[in-house]
Amino acid sequence: MAKSPHILKTKVGIIGGGPAGLMLSHLLAKTGIENIVVEMRDHETIRNTHRAGILEAQAVSMLTDSGVDSRVLTDGDEHAGIDLRFNGESHPLDFRELVDATVTLYAQNEVFVDLSAARQRDQGDVRYGCEVTEILDMDTSTPKFRFTDAQGNQFEVHADVIVGADGSRSFARRQMPQTLCQDFKVTYPFAWFGILTEAPKSAPELIYANSPHGFALISQRSENVQRMYFQCDPNEDVNAWSDDRIWAELQQRVDGPDNFQLKTGPIFDKTVLGFRSFVREPLSHGRMFLIGDAGHTVPPTGAKGLNLAFADVKVLFEALDSFFSTGSDKLLEGYSDLALKRVWKAQNFSYWMTSMLHTPVGGDPFMAKRALGELETVTSSRFGQQYLAESYTGWPHA
Ligand code: PHB
């Protein structure tokens, strides 16, 4: 006979230990709300998964004000704008001057490292390498989930609330009754070829380039490590790309009469990142709530993924705090609608940036010219620049 699982009792059972799950766990613990985090991947795998690197000021404050770590202030790099490059010309946007706001470049892996260290420092219960196999009773007041740890031991978590923070392929999301929800999605006929290179910075700010050869993004990681991307086919094989070929491709996408030259160096990481736009509605069922990529995914062009996840965390944390301190589930019931307002704003912004900056595959010349008209409209108007700057630096939290 199979051994019965070990029972773990807690208030909030969090499935997924990426930045969203860990941030929620940290905030709850600080308020004295007991929680357990269960994550499928091991710590090293998450630490080495390269994601975007732009934090809105509000995301930075969530790390510093809540006592996670202030490393984001010392090791992060404040950026007061971006450069929109098209027709071979640079169009700098000065966020500070336009909307009195900045963003911080701090890689998502570092956010994970800080959160994970903070949970360990505060003796949080975070378990890596654990596979969640079942979610039970989510529409009762005693939801549960089962998981198997790396040694094959079986556990059952009994909680008041379960949170799905398990990323874009979310197991938690798939356990919600399909008849009561709706998925909205867009797939794109292109992907990003991402590299990490040991090279000096090519420019002070990030460059988002629209070119006849396709989109390119010149981002950064530190004084001597840079992150860059170029639009590619979703089935592109990274092994077909030598360093020389990659540099030639990136350079031709930023070429212009100003003779702007990328600073090159050895490339030590190459990945193709597929992307899509996706939203699940509602973001909750009974006593289970989705946060971050588990509930919605944006293309990386607007740099909104982690920021949106943190905004969800904030809304859900306040609802949980109210639930556990007053017993009222009013705010929990409003979580999905409130979080979705920001989600759709970010979906719109990310879709807009993506369509304005990428080259349509199959090359409809009208659409390519239309996108250039849009870039011209935005960059030649103070209102246009402010619209982009306000969205990029982040709308106020709810
Ligand atoms: C990155 O540095 O990885 C990055 C920055 C901005 C984006 C996407 C990715 O929009």
mmCIF file of N, CA and C and ligand atoms in Angstrom, residues 51-54 105 192 206 208 215 217 219-221 227 229 300-304 392, ligand 1:
data_model
loop_
_atom_site.group_PDB
_atom_site.id
_atom_site.type_symbol
_atom_site.label_atom_id
_atom_site.label_comp_id
_atom_site.label_asym_id
_atom_site.label_seq_id
_atom_site.Cartn_x
_atom_site.Cartn_y
_atom_site.Cartn_z
ATOM 1 N N ARG A 51 16.656 36.334 -18.136
ATOM 2 C CA ARG A 51 15.412 37.017 -18.499
ATOM 3 C C ARG A 51 15.710 38.499 -18.646
ATOM 4 N N ALA A 52 14.641 39.276 -18.778
ATOM 5 C CA ALA A 52 14.828 40.710 -18.996
ATOM 6 C C ALA A 52 15.437 41.379 -17.769
ATOM 7 N N GLY A 53 15.737 42.648 -17.887
ATOM 8 C CA GLY A 53 16.470 43.283 -16.800
ATOM 9 C C GLY A 53 16.020 44.671 -16.402
ATOM 10 N N ILE A 54 14.805 45.062 -16.813
ATOM 11 C CA ILE A 54 14.372 46.426 -16.503
ATOM 12 C C ILE A 54 13.352 46.428 -15.365
ATOM 13 N N LEU A 105 18.189 49.081 -14.470
ATOM 14 C CA LEU A 105 18.608 47.850 -15.133
ATOM 15 C C LEU A 105 19.248 46.942 -14.088
ATOM 16 N N TRP A 192 13.232 36.138 -30.428
ATOM 17 C CA TRP A 192 14.452 36.931 -30.208
ATOM 18 C C TRP A 192 15.633 35.985 -30.065
ATOM 19 N N LEU A 206 19.702 52.034 -23.382
ATOM 20 C CA LEU A 206 19.273 50.907 -24.232
ATOM 21 C C LEU A 206 18.820 51.430 -25.593
ATOM 22 N N TYR A 208 16.508 50.539 -28.838
ATOM 23 C CA TYR A 208 15.480 49.712 -29.483
ATOM 24 C C TYR A 208 15.480 50.105 -30.948
ATOM 25 N N PHE A 215 14.160 43.837 -36.026
ATOM 26 C CA PHE A 215 14.373 44.528 -34.750
ATOM 27 C C PHE A 215 15.704 44.124 -34.101
ATOM 28 N N LEU A 217 17.744 44.913 -30.101
ATOM 29 C CA LEU A 217 17.785 45.612 -28.807
ATOM 30 C C LEU A 217 19.201 45.519 -28.265
ATOM 31 N N SER A 219 21.050 46.015 -25.108
ATOM 32 C CA SER A 219 20.912 46.226 -23.665
ATOM 33 C C SER A 219 22.255 45.972 -22.990
ATOM 34 N N GLN A 220 22.227 45.966 -21.672
ATOM 35 C CA GLN A 220 23.480 45.917 -20.919
ATOM 36 C C GLN A 220 23.332 45.007 -19.706
ATOM 37 N N ARG A 221 24.422 44.620 -19.133
ATOM 38 C CA ARG A 221 24.399 43.940 -17.844
ATOM 39 C C ARG A 221 25.342 44.607 -16.853
ATOM 40 N N ARG A 227 24.070 42.645 -22.951
ATOM 41 C CA ARG A 227 22.985 41.766 -23.391
ATOM 42 C C ARG A 227 22.396 42.365 -24.664
ATOM 43 N N TYR A 229 19.841 41.510 -28.351
ATOM 44 C CA TYR A 229 18.883 40.614 -28.983
ATOM 45 C C TYR A 229 18.663 41.046 -30.429
ATOM 46 N N PRO A 300 8.688 40.533 -24.557
ATOM 47 C CA PRO A 300 9.656 41.287 -23.750
ATOM 48 C C PRO A 300 9.934 42.698 -24.235
ATOM 49 N N THR A 301 9.373 43.093 -25.363
ATOM 50 C CA THR A 301 9.700 44.396 -25.946
ATOM 51 C C THR A 301 9.379 45.563 -25.005
ATOM 52 N N GLY A 302 8.362 45.423 -24.177
ATOM 53 C CA GLY A 302 8.026 46.514 -23.258
ATOM 54 C C GLY A 302 8.680 46.367 -21.900
ATOM 55 N N ALA A 303 9.439 45.280 -21.695
ATOM 56 C CA ALA A 303 10.137 45.022 -20.428
ATOM 57 C C ALA A 303 9.169 45.005 -19.233
ATOM 58 N N LYS A 304 7.986 44.445 -19.441
ATOM 59 C CA LYS A 304 6.952 44.527 -18.411
ATOM 60 C C LYS A 304 6.788 43.253 -17.570
ATOM 61 N N TYR A 392 6.416 52.940 -20.155
ATOM 62 C CA TYR A 392 7.672 52.206 -19.959
ATOM 63 C C TYR A 392 8.127 52.262 -18.502
HETATM 64 C C1 PHB B 1 17.246 42.935 -21.121
HETATM 65 O O1 PHB B 1 18.185 43.649 -20.728
HETATM 66 O O2 PHB B 1 17.321 41.701 -21.074
HETATM 67 C C2 PHB B 1 16.017 43.579 -21.660
HETATM 68 C C3 PHB B 1 15.855 44.950 -21.559
HETATM 69 C C4 PHB B 1 14.725 45.550 -22.082
HETATM 70 C C5 PHB B 1 13.761 44.779 -22.696
HETATM 71 C C6 PHB B 1 13.903 43.410 -22.786
HETATM 72 C C7 PHB B 1 15.025 42.804 -22.268
HETATM 73 O O3 PHB B 1 12.673 45.388 -23.237
#
